[in-house]
PDB file of C-alpha atoms in Angstrom:
ATOM      1  CA  MET A  45      83.884 113.914  58.946  1.00  0.00           C
ATOM      2  CA  GLN A  46      81.467 116.345  57.118  1.00  0.00           C
ATOM      3  CA  TYR A  47      78.210 116.438  57.732  1.00  0.00           C
ATOM      4  CA  LYS A  48      74.535 119.350  57.191  1.00  0.00           C
ATOM      5  CA  SER A  49      72.605 119.927  60.019  1.00  0.00           C
ATOM      6  CA  ARG A  50      69.356 121.408  59.807  1.00  0.00           C
ATOM      7  CA  LEU A  51      66.522 122.071  61.858  1.00  0.00           C
ATOM      8  CA  VAL A  52      63.090 119.281  60.415  1.00  0.00           C
ATOM      9  CA  ASP A  53      59.359 120.157  59.977  1.00  0.00           C
ATOM     10  CA  PRO A  54      57.066 117.634  61.227  1.00  0.00           C
ATOM     11  CA  THR A  55      56.403 116.299  57.635  1.00  0.00           C
ATOM     12  CA  GLU A  56      59.674 115.448  56.891  1.00  0.00           C
ATOM     13  CA  TRP A  57      60.232 114.448  60.340  1.00  0.00           C
ATOM     14  CA  THR A  58      57.189 111.871  60.857  1.00  0.00           C
ATOM     15  CA  GLN A  59      57.623 110.782  56.830  1.00  0.00           C
ATOM     16  CA  LEU A  60      61.430 109.547  58.368  1.00  0.00           C
ATOM     17  CA  LEU A  61      60.882 107.981  61.182  1.00  0.00           C
ATOM     18  CA  GLU A  62      58.121 106.169  59.870  1.00  0.00           C
ATOM     19  CA  SER A  63      60.483 104.438  56.993  1.00  0.00           C
ATOM     20  CA  THR A  64      63.034 103.137  59.509  1.00  0.00           C
ATOM     21  CA  ASP A  65      62.264 100.140  61.329  1.00  0.00           C
ATOM     22  CA  SER A  66      63.122 101.367  64.842  1.00  0.00           C
ATOM     23  CA  ASP A  67      60.641 100.887  67.717  1.00  0.00           C
ATOM     24  CA  TYR A  68      60.608 104.401  68.201  1.00  0.00           C
ATOM     25  CA  SER A  69      59.227 105.831  71.846  1.00  0.00           C
ATOM     26  CA  LEU A  70      56.325 108.549  71.143  1.00  0.00           C
ATOM     27  CA  SER A  71      58.178 110.929  72.876  1.00  0.00           C
ATOM     28  CA  GLN A  72      60.752 110.620  69.860  1.00  0.00           C
ATOM     29  CA  THR A  73      57.625 111.835  67.408  1.00  0.00           C
ATOM     30  CA  TYR A  74      56.956 115.355  66.490  1.00  0.00           C
ATOM     31  CA  ARG A  75      53.922 115.723  67.963  1.00  0.00           C
ATOM     32  CA  PHE A  76      54.887 114.617  71.550  1.00  0.00           C
ATOM     33  CA  GLY A  77      57.573 117.215  71.571  1.00  0.00           C
ATOM     34  CA  GLU A  78      55.749 119.698  70.262  1.00  0.00           C
ATOM     35  CA  ALA A  79      53.035 119.468  73.277  1.00  0.00           C
ATOM     36  CA  ILE A  80      56.252 119.223  76.038  1.00  0.00           C
ATOM     37  CA  ALA A  81      57.277 122.463  74.447  1.00  0.00           C
ATOM     38  CA  GLY A  82      53.904 124.265  74.459  1.00  0.00           C
ATOM     39  CA  ALA A  83      53.092 123.385  78.173  1.00  0.00           C
ATOM     40  CA  TYR A  84      56.747 125.189  79.305  1.00  0.00           C
ATOM     41  CA  SER A  85      57.751 128.678  78.367  1.00  0.00           C
ATOM     42  CA  GLU A  86      60.842 128.038  78.874  1.00  0.00           C
ATOM     43  CA  TYR A  87      61.085 124.770  76.538  1.00  0.00           C
ATOM     44  CA  SER A  88      61.091 125.678  72.450  1.00  0.00           C
ATOM     45  CA  TYR A  89      61.335 122.398  70.387  1.00  0.00           C
ATOM     46  CA  GLU A  90      63.871 121.905  68.193  1.00  0.00           C
ATOM     47  CA  PRO A  91      64.503 118.262  66.025  1.00  0.00           C
ATOM     48  CA  ARG A  92      67.105 118.229  64.043  1.00  0.00           C
ATOM     49  CA  ILE A  93      68.165 116.403  61.049  1.00  0.00           C
ATOM     50  CA  PHE A  94      71.826 115.168  60.174  1.00  0.00           C
ATOM     51  CA  GLU A  95      73.417 113.792  57.195  1.00  0.00           C
ATOM     52  CA  PHE A  96      77.107 112.875  56.938  1.00  0.00           C
ATOM     53  CA  GLY A  97      79.145 112.514  54.218  1.00  0.00           C
ATOM     54  CA  ASP A  98      79.258 108.416  54.347  1.00  0.00           C
ATOM     55  CA  GLY A  99      75.761 108.631  53.704  1.00  0.00           C
ATOM     56  CA  THR A 100      74.474 108.089  57.465  1.00  0.00           C
ATOM     57  CA  THR A 101      71.956 110.342  58.776  1.00  0.00           C
ATOM     58  CA  MET A 102      70.251 110.910  61.838  1.00  0.00           C
ATOM     59  CA  LEU A 103      67.667 112.355  63.824  1.00  0.00           C
ATOM     60  CA  LEU A 104      67.671 113.843  67.289  1.00  0.00           C
ATOM     61  CA  PRO A 105      64.684 115.064  69.084  1.00  0.00           C
ATOM     62  CA  LEU A 106      65.735 118.014  70.698  1.00  0.00           C
ATOM     63  CA  VAL A 107      64.361 120.801  73.090  1.00  0.00           C
ATOM     64  CA  ARG A 108      66.046 123.731  73.569  1.00  0.00           C
ATOM     65  CA  MET A 109      65.745 125.003  77.179  1.00  0.00           C
ATOM     66  CA  LYS A 110      65.868 128.681  78.764  1.00  0.00           C
ATOM     67  CA  SER A 111      68.665 129.009  80.980  1.00  0.00           C
ATOM     68  CA  ARG A 112      68.221 131.768  83.696  1.00  0.00           C
ATOM     69  CA  ILE A 113      71.676 132.856  82.471  1.00  0.00           C
ATOM     70  CA  ARG A 114      70.488 134.284  79.121  1.00  0.00           C
ATOM     71  CA  PHE A 115      73.481 133.316  76.891  1.00  0.00           C
ATOM     72  CA  LEU A 116      73.977 130.070  77.925  1.00  0.00           C
ATOM     73  CA  LYS A 117      73.058 127.357  75.639  1.00  0.00           C
ATOM     74  CA  CYS A 118      71.392 124.517  77.135  1.00  0.00           C
ATOM     75  CA  PHE A 119      69.715 121.415  75.160  1.00  0.00           C
ATOM     76  CA  GLU A 120      67.644 118.047  76.712  1.00  0.00           C
ATOM     77  CA  GLY A 121      66.776 115.282  74.816  1.00  0.00           C
ATOM     78  CA  MET A 122      64.117 114.484  76.080  1.00  0.00           C
ATOM     79  CA  PRO A 123      62.825 116.233  79.235  1.00  0.00           C
ATOM     80  CA  PHE A 124      61.806 113.855  82.195  1.00  0.00           C
ATOM     81  CA  SER A 125      64.239 111.424  81.506  1.00  0.00           C
ATOM     82  CA  LEU A 126      62.416 110.396  77.862  1.00  0.00           C
ATOM     83  CA  ASN A 127      63.839 108.172  75.365  1.00  0.00           C
ATOM     84  CA  GLY A 128      65.384 111.261  73.018  1.00  0.00           C
ATOM     85  CA  SER A 129      67.696 108.391  71.639  1.00  0.00           C
ATOM     86  CA  PRO A 130      69.147 109.478  67.965  1.00  0.00           C
ATOM     87  CA  ILE A 131      67.359 107.969  64.898  1.00  0.00           C
ATOM     88  CA  CYS A 132      69.214 106.304  62.411  1.00  0.00           C
ATOM     89  CA  VAL A 133      67.288 106.830  59.150  1.00  0.00           C
ATOM     90  CA  ALA A 134      69.844 105.749  56.572  1.00  0.00           C
ATOM     91  CA  GLY A 135      73.840 104.225  56.993  1.00  0.00           C
ATOM     92  CA  GLU A 136      75.099 102.791  60.375  1.00  0.00           C
ATOM     93  CA  LEU A 137      75.409 105.283  63.132  1.00  0.00           C
ATOM     94  CA  SER A 138      78.536 104.765  65.529  1.00  0.00           C
ATOM     95  CA  ALA A 139      79.153 106.558  68.203  1.00  0.00           C
ATOM     96  CA  ARG A 140      81.672 109.096  66.461  1.00  0.00           C
ATOM     97  CA  HIS A 141      78.446 110.388  63.975  1.00  0.00           C
ATOM     98  CA  PHE A 142      76.639 111.411  67.551  1.00  0.00           C
ATOM     99  CA  ALA A 143      79.357 112.631  69.384  1.00  0.00           C
ATOM    100  CA  ILE A 144      80.114 115.271  66.184  1.00  0.00           C
ATOM    101  CA  ALA A 145      76.053 115.901  65.840  1.00  0.00           C
ATOM    102  CA  VAL A 146      76.260 116.778  70.367  1.00  0.00           C
ATOM    103  CA  ARG A 147      79.376 118.596  69.777  1.00  0.00           C
ATOM    104  CA  SER A 148      78.200 120.260  66.630  1.00  0.00           C
ATOM    105  CA  LEU A 149      75.294 122.277  68.512  1.00  0.00           C
ATOM    106  CA  ARG A 150      77.520 124.032  70.534  1.00  0.00           C
ATOM    107  CA  ALA A 151      75.432 123.549  73.751  1.00  0.00           C
ATOM    108  CA  ASP A 152      76.599 124.729  76.981  1.00  0.00           C
ATOM    109  CA  ARG A 153      74.809 122.356  78.065  1.00  0.00           C
ATOM    110  CA  ILE A 154      72.957 119.273  76.581  1.00  0.00           C
ATOM    111  CA  SER A 155      71.880 115.879  78.017  1.00  0.00           C
ATOM    112  CA  ILE A 156      70.334 112.673  76.056  1.00  0.00           C
ATOM    113  CA  SER A 157      68.418 110.650  77.855  1.00  0.00           C
ATOM    114  CA  THR A 158      68.019 107.711  76.262  1.00  0.00           C
ATOM    115  CA  SER A 159      66.327 103.573  76.823  1.00  0.00           C
ATOM    116  CA  ALA A 160      66.511 100.118  77.575  1.00  0.00           C
ATOM    117  CA  LEU A 161      64.886  99.213  73.979  1.00  0.00           C
ATOM    118  CA  ALA A 162      67.089 101.590  71.712  1.00  0.00           C
ATOM    119  CA  ARG A 163      70.030 100.467  69.291  1.00  0.00           C
ATOM    120  CA  THR A 164      72.827 101.909  70.599  1.00  0.00           C
ATOM    121  CA  VAL A 165      76.368  99.962  71.743  1.00  0.00           C
ATOM    122  CA  TRP A 166      78.897 101.977  71.343  1.00  0.00           C
ATOM    123  CA  ASN A 167      82.482 102.311  72.402  1.00  0.00           C
ATOM    124  CA  GLU A 168      82.787 104.611  75.218  1.00  0.00           C
ATOM    125  CA  ALA A 169      85.654 106.273  74.219  1.00  0.00           C
ATOM    126  CA  ASP A 170      84.502 107.416  70.795  1.00  0.00           C
ATOM    127  CA  LEU A 171      82.347 109.488  72.107  1.00  0.00           C
ATOM    128  CA  GLU A 172      84.789 112.021  73.673  1.00  0.00           C
ATOM    129  CA  ALA A 173      83.802 114.547  75.858  1.00  0.00           C
ATOM    130  CA  LEU A 174      80.844 113.345  76.598  1.00  0.00           C
ATOM    131  CA  THR A 175      80.007 112.083  79.891  1.00  0.00           C
ATOM    132  CA  VAL A 176      78.233 108.521  80.596  1.00  0.00           C
ATOM    133  CA  SER A 177      75.741 107.855  83.308  1.00  0.00           C
ATOM    134  CA  GLU A 178      74.188 103.992  83.057  1.00  0.00           C
ATOM    135  CA  ARG A 179      70.606 103.938  84.671  1.00  0.00           C
ATOM    136  CA  SER A 180      67.876 100.929  84.915  1.00  0.00           C
ATOM    137  CA  THR A 181      64.691 100.338  83.981  1.00  0.00           C
ATOM    138  CA  HIS A 182      62.350  97.495  84.576  1.00  0.00           C
ATOM    139  CA  ILE A 183      61.320  95.501  81.195  1.00  0.00           C
ATOM    140  CA  LEU A 184      58.108  93.340  80.932  1.00  0.00           C
ATOM    141  CA  SER A 185      58.202  91.371  77.635  1.00  0.00           C
ATOM    142  CA  LEU A 186      54.828  90.193  75.895  1.00  0.00           C
ATOM    143  CA  ALA A 187      56.103  87.833  73.859  1.00  0.00           C
ATOM    144  CA  GLY A 188      53.572  84.809  73.614  1.00  0.00           C
ATOM    145  CA  GLY A 189      50.524  86.955  74.053  1.00  0.00           C
ATOM    146  CA  PHE A 190      48.901  88.030  77.023  1.00  0.00           C
ATOM    147  CA  GLU A 191      47.816  84.416  78.461  1.00  0.00           C
ATOM    148  CA  SER A 192      51.511  83.637  78.340  1.00  0.00           C
ATOM    149  CA  VAL A 193      52.188  86.912  80.638  1.00  0.00           C
ATOM    150  CA  TRP A 194      49.649  86.294  83.011  1.00  0.00           C
ATOM    151  CA  THR A 195      50.130  82.120  83.747  1.00  0.00           C
ATOM    152  CA  ASN A 196      54.054  82.526  83.392  1.00  0.00           C
ATOM    153  CA  ARG A 197      55.299  86.500  84.429  1.00  0.00           C
ATOM    154  CA  PHE A 198      52.661  87.682  86.659  1.00  0.00           C
ATOM    155  CA  ALA A 199      53.354  86.664  90.512  1.00  0.00           C
ATOM    156  CA  GLY A 200      50.927  84.372  91.883  1.00  0.00           C
ATOM    157  CA  LYS A 201      49.652  87.040  94.349  1.00  0.00           C
ATOM    158  CA  VAL A 202      49.558  90.049  91.375  1.00  0.00           C
ATOM    159  CA  ARG A 203      46.633  87.236  90.127  1.00  0.00           C
ATOM    160  CA  ASN A 204      45.057  87.242  92.813  1.00  0.00           C
ATOM    161  CA  GLN A 205      44.582  90.834  93.733  1.00  0.00           C
ATOM    162  CA  CYS A 206      43.532  91.245  90.461  1.00  0.00           C
ATOM    163  CA  ARG A 207      40.714  89.264  90.702  1.00  0.00           C
ATOM    164  CA  ALA A 208      39.602  90.625  94.001  1.00  0.00           C
ATOM    165  CA  ALA A 209      40.022  93.856  92.554  1.00  0.00           C
ATOM    166  CA  GLU A 210      37.394  92.206  90.045  1.00  0.00           C
ATOM    167  CA  ARG A 211      35.163  91.280  93.291  1.00  0.00           C
ATOM    168  CA  ARG A 212      35.107  94.295  94.623  1.00  0.00           C
ATOM    169  CA  GLY A 213      33.954  96.116  91.679  1.00  0.00           C
ATOM    170  CA  VAL A 214      36.569  98.002  90.158  1.00  0.00           C
ATOM    171  CA  GLU A 215      36.293  99.396  86.729  1.00  0.00           C
ATOM    172  CA  ILE A 216      38.468 100.399  84.529  1.00  0.00           C
ATOM    173  CA  ARG A 217      38.257 103.434  81.689  1.00  0.00           C
ATOM    174  CA  VAL A 218      40.065 105.474  79.354  1.00  0.00           C
ATOM    175  CA  GLY A 219      40.165 108.901  80.100  1.00  0.00           C
ATOM    176  CA  LYS A 220      39.097 111.212  76.929  1.00  0.00           C
ATOM    177  CA  GLY A 221      40.082 114.368  77.108  1.00  0.00           C
ATOM    178  CA  ALA A 222      40.826 117.232  79.442  1.00  0.00           C
ATOM    179  CA  ALA A 223      38.268 117.016  81.975  1.00  0.00           C
ATOM    180  CA  ASP A 224      39.814 112.898  82.502  1.00  0.00           C
ATOM    181  CA  PHE A 225      42.943 114.461  82.955  1.00  0.00           C
ATOM    182  CA  GLU A 226      41.633 117.073  85.046  1.00  0.00           C
ATOM    183  CA  ALA A 227      40.147 114.778  87.632  1.00  0.00           C
ATOM    184  CA  TYR A 228      42.975 112.798  87.408  1.00  0.00           C
ATOM    185  CA  TYR A 229      45.428 115.127  88.449  1.00  0.00           C
ATOM    186  CA  PRO A 230      44.629 115.677  92.281  1.00  0.00           C
ATOM    187  CA  ILE A 231      44.946 112.505  93.039  1.00  0.00           C
ATOM    188  CA  TYR A 232      48.205 112.619  91.178  1.00  0.00           C
ATOM    189  CA  MET A 233      49.443 115.254  94.089  1.00  0.00           C
ATOM    190  CA  ALA A 234      48.080 113.426  96.504  1.00  0.00           C
ATOM    191  CA  SER A 235      50.039 110.718  95.313  1.00  0.00           C
ATOM    192  CA  VAL A 236      53.270 113.167  94.882  1.00  0.00           C
ATOM    193  CA  SER A 237      52.891 114.783  98.794  1.00  0.00           C
ATOM    194  CA  ARG A 238      52.349 111.384 100.024  1.00  0.00           C
ATOM    195  CA  TRP A 239      56.022 110.192  98.025  1.00  0.00           C
ATOM    196  CA  GLY A 240      57.976 113.238 100.046  1.00  0.00           C
ATOM    197  CA  ARG A 241      60.095 116.245  98.998  1.00  0.00           C
ATOM    198  CA  ASP A 242      62.295 114.143  96.406  1.00  0.00           C
ATOM    199  CA  ALA A 243      59.574 113.278  94.297  1.00  0.00           C
ATOM    200  CA  THR A 244      58.827 115.004  91.140  1.00  0.00           C
ATOM    201  CA  SER A 245      55.834 116.568  90.056  1.00  0.00           C
ATOM    202  CA  TYR A 246      54.585 117.901  86.866  1.00  0.00           C
ATOM    203  CA  PRO A 247      52.503 120.844  87.030  1.00  0.00           C
ATOM    204  CA  LEU A 248      48.115 120.637  85.646  1.00  0.00           C
ATOM    205  CA  GLY A 249      49.942 122.619  82.178  1.00  0.00           C
ATOM    206  CA  LEU A 250      51.509 119.248  80.858  1.00  0.00           C
ATOM    207  CA  PHE A 251      48.843 116.843  81.798  1.00  0.00           C
ATOM    208  CA  ARG A 252      46.393 119.145  79.736  1.00  0.00           C
ATOM    209  CA  ALA A 253      49.206 118.967  76.483  1.00  0.00           C
ATOM    210  CA  LEU A 254      48.927 115.492  77.263  1.00  0.00           C
ATOM    211  CA  ALA A 255      45.717 115.343  77.211  1.00  0.00           C
ATOM    212  CA  LYS A 256      45.371 116.745  73.722  1.00  0.00           C
ATOM    213  CA  LEU A 257      47.354 113.708  72.683  1.00  0.00           C
ATOM    214  CA  ALA A 258      44.643 111.107  74.047  1.00  0.00           C
ATOM    215  CA  GLY A 259      44.265 108.487  71.323  1.00  0.00           C
ATOM    216  CA  LYS A 260      47.330 109.461  69.561  1.00  0.00           C
ATOM    217  CA  GLY A 261      49.884 107.736  71.588  1.00  0.00           C
ATOM    218  CA  VAL A 262      48.722 108.628  74.950  1.00  0.00           C
ATOM    219  CA  GLU A 263      46.636 107.048  76.924  1.00  0.00           C
ATOM    220  CA  LEU A 264      44.992 107.616  80.499  1.00  0.00           C
ATOM    221  CA  LYS A 265      43.714 104.769  81.821  1.00  0.00           C
ATOM    222  CA  LEU A 266      41.619 105.270  85.136  1.00  0.00           C
ATOM    223  CA  ALA A 267      40.141 103.286  87.779  1.00  0.00           C
ATOM    224  CA  MET A 268      37.159 103.534  89.232  1.00  0.00           C
ATOM    225  CA  VAL A 269      35.097 102.632  92.556  1.00  0.00           C
ATOM    226  CA  GLU A 270      31.562 103.095  92.678  1.00  0.00           C
ATOM    227  CA  GLY A 271      31.546 106.093  90.019  1.00  0.00           C
ATOM    228  CA  ARG A 272      34.809 107.581  91.341  1.00  0.00           C
ATOM    229  CA  VAL A 273      37.795 107.771  89.982  1.00  0.00           C
ATOM    230  CA  VAL A 274      40.424 106.330  92.642  1.00  0.00           C
ATOM    231  CA  GLY A 275      43.304 105.809  90.781  1.00  0.00           C
ATOM    232  CA  GLY A 276      45.174 106.380  86.989  1.00  0.00           C
ATOM    233  CA  VAL A 277      47.949 104.970  85.124  1.00  0.00           C
ATOM    234  CA  LEU A 278      49.359 107.494  82.385  1.00  0.00           C
ATOM    235  CA  LEU A 279      50.440 105.388  79.442  1.00  0.00           C
ATOM    236  CA  LEU A 280      52.937 106.286  75.752  1.00  0.00           C
ATOM    237  CA  HIS A 281      52.504 104.054  73.314  1.00  0.00           C
ATOM    238  CA  GLY A 282      55.433 103.851  71.052  1.00  0.00           C
ATOM    239  CA  ARG A 283      55.515 101.829  67.901  1.00  0.00           C
ATOM    240  CA  ARG A 284      56.533  98.594  69.355  1.00  0.00           C
ATOM    241  CA  ASN A 285      56.719  99.842  72.852  1.00  0.00           C
ATOM    242  CA  THR A 286      54.503 100.627  75.582  1.00  0.00           C
ATOM    243  CA  LEU A 287      56.147 103.191  78.217  1.00  0.00           C
ATOM    244  CA  TYR A 288      54.544 103.111  81.867  1.00  0.00           C
ATOM    245  CA  TRP A 289      55.232 106.796  82.275  1.00  0.00           C
ATOM    246  CA  GLY A 290      53.636 106.796  86.011  1.00  0.00           C
ATOM    247  CA  SER A 291      50.540 106.127  88.033  1.00  0.00           C
ATOM    248  CA  ALA A 292      48.708 108.107  91.243  1.00  0.00           C
ATOM    249  CA  MET A 293      46.149 106.177  93.958  1.00  0.00           C
ATOM    250  CA  LEU A 294      43.390 107.267  96.605  1.00  0.00           C
ATOM    251  CA  LYS A 295      45.440 105.654  99.768  1.00  0.00           C
ATOM    252  CA  GLU A 296      41.877 104.603 100.962  1.00  0.00           C
ATOM    253  CA  TYR A 297      40.860 102.422  98.572  1.00  0.00           C
ATOM    254  CA  SER A 298      43.882 100.623  98.784  1.00  0.00           C
ATOM    255  CA  ARG A 299      42.476  97.784  99.866  1.00  0.00           C
ATOM    256  CA  TYR A 300      40.359  97.018  96.181  1.00  0.00           C
ATOM    257  CA  SER A 301      44.105  96.586  94.833  1.00  0.00           C
ATOM    258  CA  PRO A 302      43.219  99.221  91.754  1.00  0.00           C
ATOM    259  CA  MET A 303      46.684  99.829  90.196  1.00  0.00           C
ATOM    260  CA  ASN A 304      46.782  95.685  89.978  1.00  0.00           C
ATOM    261  CA  ALA A 305      43.316  96.283  88.105  1.00  0.00           C
ATOM    262  CA  VAL A 306      44.385  98.955  86.148  1.00  0.00           C
ATOM    263  CA  LEU A 307      48.185  97.196  84.890  1.00  0.00           C
ATOM    264  CA  ARG A 308      46.047  94.216  84.252  1.00  0.00           C
ATOM    265  CA  SER A 309      44.275  95.512  81.515  1.00  0.00           C
ATOM    266  CA  ALA A 310      46.802  97.807  80.001  1.00  0.00           C
ATOM    267  CA  ILE A 311      49.244  95.547  79.285  1.00  0.00           C
ATOM    268  CA  GLU A 312      46.292  93.225  78.527  1.00  0.00           C
ATOM    269  CA  GLU A 313      45.241  95.888  75.649  1.00  0.00           C
ATOM    270  CA  ALA A 314      49.362  96.609  75.155  1.00  0.00           C
ATOM    271  CA  CYS A 315      49.582  92.172  73.880  1.00  0.00           C
ATOM    272  CA  GLU A 316      46.306  93.177  71.786  1.00  0.00           C
ATOM    273  CA  LYS A 317      47.665  95.970  70.289  1.00  0.00           C
ATOM    274  CA  ARG A 318      50.900  93.360  69.459  1.00  0.00           C
ATOM    275  CA  MET A 319      53.360  95.601  71.602  1.00  0.00           C
ATOM    276  CA  GLU A 320      56.979  93.813  72.636  1.00  0.00           C
ATOM    277  CA  TRP A 321      57.632  95.617  75.436  1.00  0.00           C
ATOM    278  CA  PHE A 322      56.188  96.735  78.334  1.00  0.00           C
ATOM    279  CA  ASP A 323      58.440  99.566  79.800  1.00  0.00           C
ATOM    280  CA  PHE A 324      57.883 100.061  83.972  1.00  0.00           C
ATOM    281  CA  GLY A 325      60.196 102.963  84.080  1.00  0.00           C
ATOM    282  CA  ALA A 326      63.056 103.423  86.405  1.00  0.00           C
ATOM    283  CA  SER A 327      62.459 102.475  90.087  1.00  0.00           C
ATOM    284  CA  ASP A 328      65.913 104.706  91.368  1.00  0.00           C
ATOM    285  CA  LYS A 329      66.318 103.356  94.892  1.00  0.00           C
ATOM    286  CA  LEU A 330      62.385 102.959  95.788  1.00  0.00           C
ATOM    287  CA  ASP A 331      63.157  98.370  96.604  1.00  0.00           C
ATOM    288  CA  SER A 332      59.462  98.404  97.289  1.00  0.00           C
ATOM    289  CA  VAL A 333      59.047  99.804  93.948  1.00  0.00           C
ATOM    290  CA  ARG A 334      61.058  97.508  92.349  1.00  0.00           C
ATOM    291  CA  THR A 335      59.461  94.478  93.861  1.00  0.00           C
ATOM    292  CA  PHE A 336      56.038  95.384  92.825  1.00  0.00           C
ATOM    293  CA  LYS A 337      57.825  95.966  89.654  1.00  0.00           C
ATOM    294  CA  GLU A 338      58.905  92.803  89.511  1.00  0.00           C
ATOM    295  CA  SER A 339      55.660  90.789  91.097  1.00  0.00           C
ATOM    296  CA  PHE A 340      54.034  91.791  87.150  1.00  0.00           C
ATOM    297  CA  GLY A 341      57.456  90.040  85.509  1.00  0.00           C
ATOM    298  CA  ALA A 342      59.490  92.694  84.633  1.00  0.00           C
ATOM    299  CA  LEU A 343      62.775  92.431  84.412  1.00  0.00           C
ATOM    300  CA  PRO A 344      66.149  95.063  84.654  1.00  0.00           C
ATOM    301  CA  ARG A 345      67.660  96.148  81.812  1.00  0.00           C
ATOM    302  CA  SER A 346      70.160  99.050  82.129  1.00  0.00           C
ATOM    303  CA  TYR A 347      70.830 101.603  79.130  1.00  0.00           C
ATOM    304  CA  LYS A 348      72.698 104.927  79.202  1.00  0.00           C
ATOM    305  CA  ASN A 349      72.478 108.639  79.342  1.00  0.00           C
ATOM    306  CA  TYR A 350      74.618 111.236  77.396  1.00  0.00           C
ATOM    307  CA  ALA A 351      75.575 114.690  78.746  1.00  0.00           C
ATOM    308  CA  LEU A 352      77.704 117.395  78.190  1.00  0.00           C
ATOM    309  CA  THR A 353      78.886 120.422  80.111  1.00  0.00           C
ATOM    310  CA  THR A 354      81.199 122.914  79.194  1.00  0.00           C
ATOM    311  CA  PRO A 355      84.007 124.354  81.212  1.00  0.00           C
ATOM    312  CA  ARG A 356      82.181 127.755  81.206  1.00  0.00           C
ATOM    313  CA  CYS A 357      78.934 126.805  81.893  1.00  0.00           C
ATOM    314  CA  ARG A 358      80.049 124.865  85.347  1.00  0.00           C
ATOM    315  CA  ALA A 359      82.321 127.670  86.455  1.00  0.00           C
ATOM    316  CA  ILE A 360      79.000 129.566  85.888  1.00  0.00           C
ATOM    317  CA  MET A 361      76.860 127.187  87.546  1.00  0.00           C
ATOM    318  CA  GLN A 362      79.425 126.929  90.747  1.00  0.00           C
ATOM    319  CA  LEU A 363      79.430 130.752  91.189  1.00  0.00           C
ATOM    320  CA  ARG A 364      76.120 131.211  91.264  1.00  0.00           C
ATOM    321  CA  LYS A 365      76.085 128.019  93.874  1.00  0.00           C
ATOM    322  CA  ALA A 366      78.572 130.008  96.274  1.00  0.00           C
ATOM    323  CA  LEU A 367      76.494 133.347  95.681  1.00  0.00           C
ATOM    324  CA  ALA A 368      73.419 131.889  96.902  1.00  0.00           C
ATOM    325  CA  ALA A 369      75.158 130.224  99.847  1.00  0.00           C
ATOM    326  CA  VAL A 370      76.629 133.245 101.204  1.00  0.00           C
ATOM    327  CA  VAL A 371      72.456 135.200 100.638  1.00  0.00           C
TER     328      VAL A 371
END
């Protein structure tokens, strides 16, 4: 199949994205990709457009990763398991289009994270050399508005905890800029330490980059007790969906139920903004986290990620691993 591929500038990307009816995620926007790349010296944002001979046009958000082995060419779409699904802006996107686009990058390694809300239902046989892995997230439908969500989807225990938080004086406010993001960061790091060695942590530079997008799709909701920040949630707003990307809380304030209060506020405002979905994100193998999300009415939903690793890259990585073991 014939095709043309090129890098896209922010104006064209935004115009094409807005021209579709796609329920895109914030991570698929140009401004978010630039912010992420700006926070890491080893990242460069290189989103591409693919124009196929059959009239199909596809956008692919990509971050190029600088490998420690300089001659390896590596991409992610997008980092941190955020949605980097291809976006069809003309024609009908198929698995074959996607596979051709990925192969055309001539990458040694590439991974594409998608979303349970992405419209890609493909025959895996058409993906050729791509490796497919299944993931799961928890999605809360906001159909019917907040009153319906509160009454029919929140568990009784959650409603009681939300009321208790209000009685105990928990207040919610929106982080306004870098100072609020930096005030939240020590709480986040304390929570990461509590979660254990397997927990992923992000540097302060990433939070500073996200602070620049506050009010432009990124939102930090803070829980306050007697004027002190005791917890918060980081939200990424797409066109018709809100992603609950992360949260943190001071353990000594758990009896105030600040997370229940801040999530109630986030879900209520998502309903007011006429969002259709509130994505609680993946829970991995943490049963307690899944139970918490399901107590708000979120239901598990699977999706697929895609990857490609060349034999050369696999051989080099195995060699490095063997050398590291010897050292």
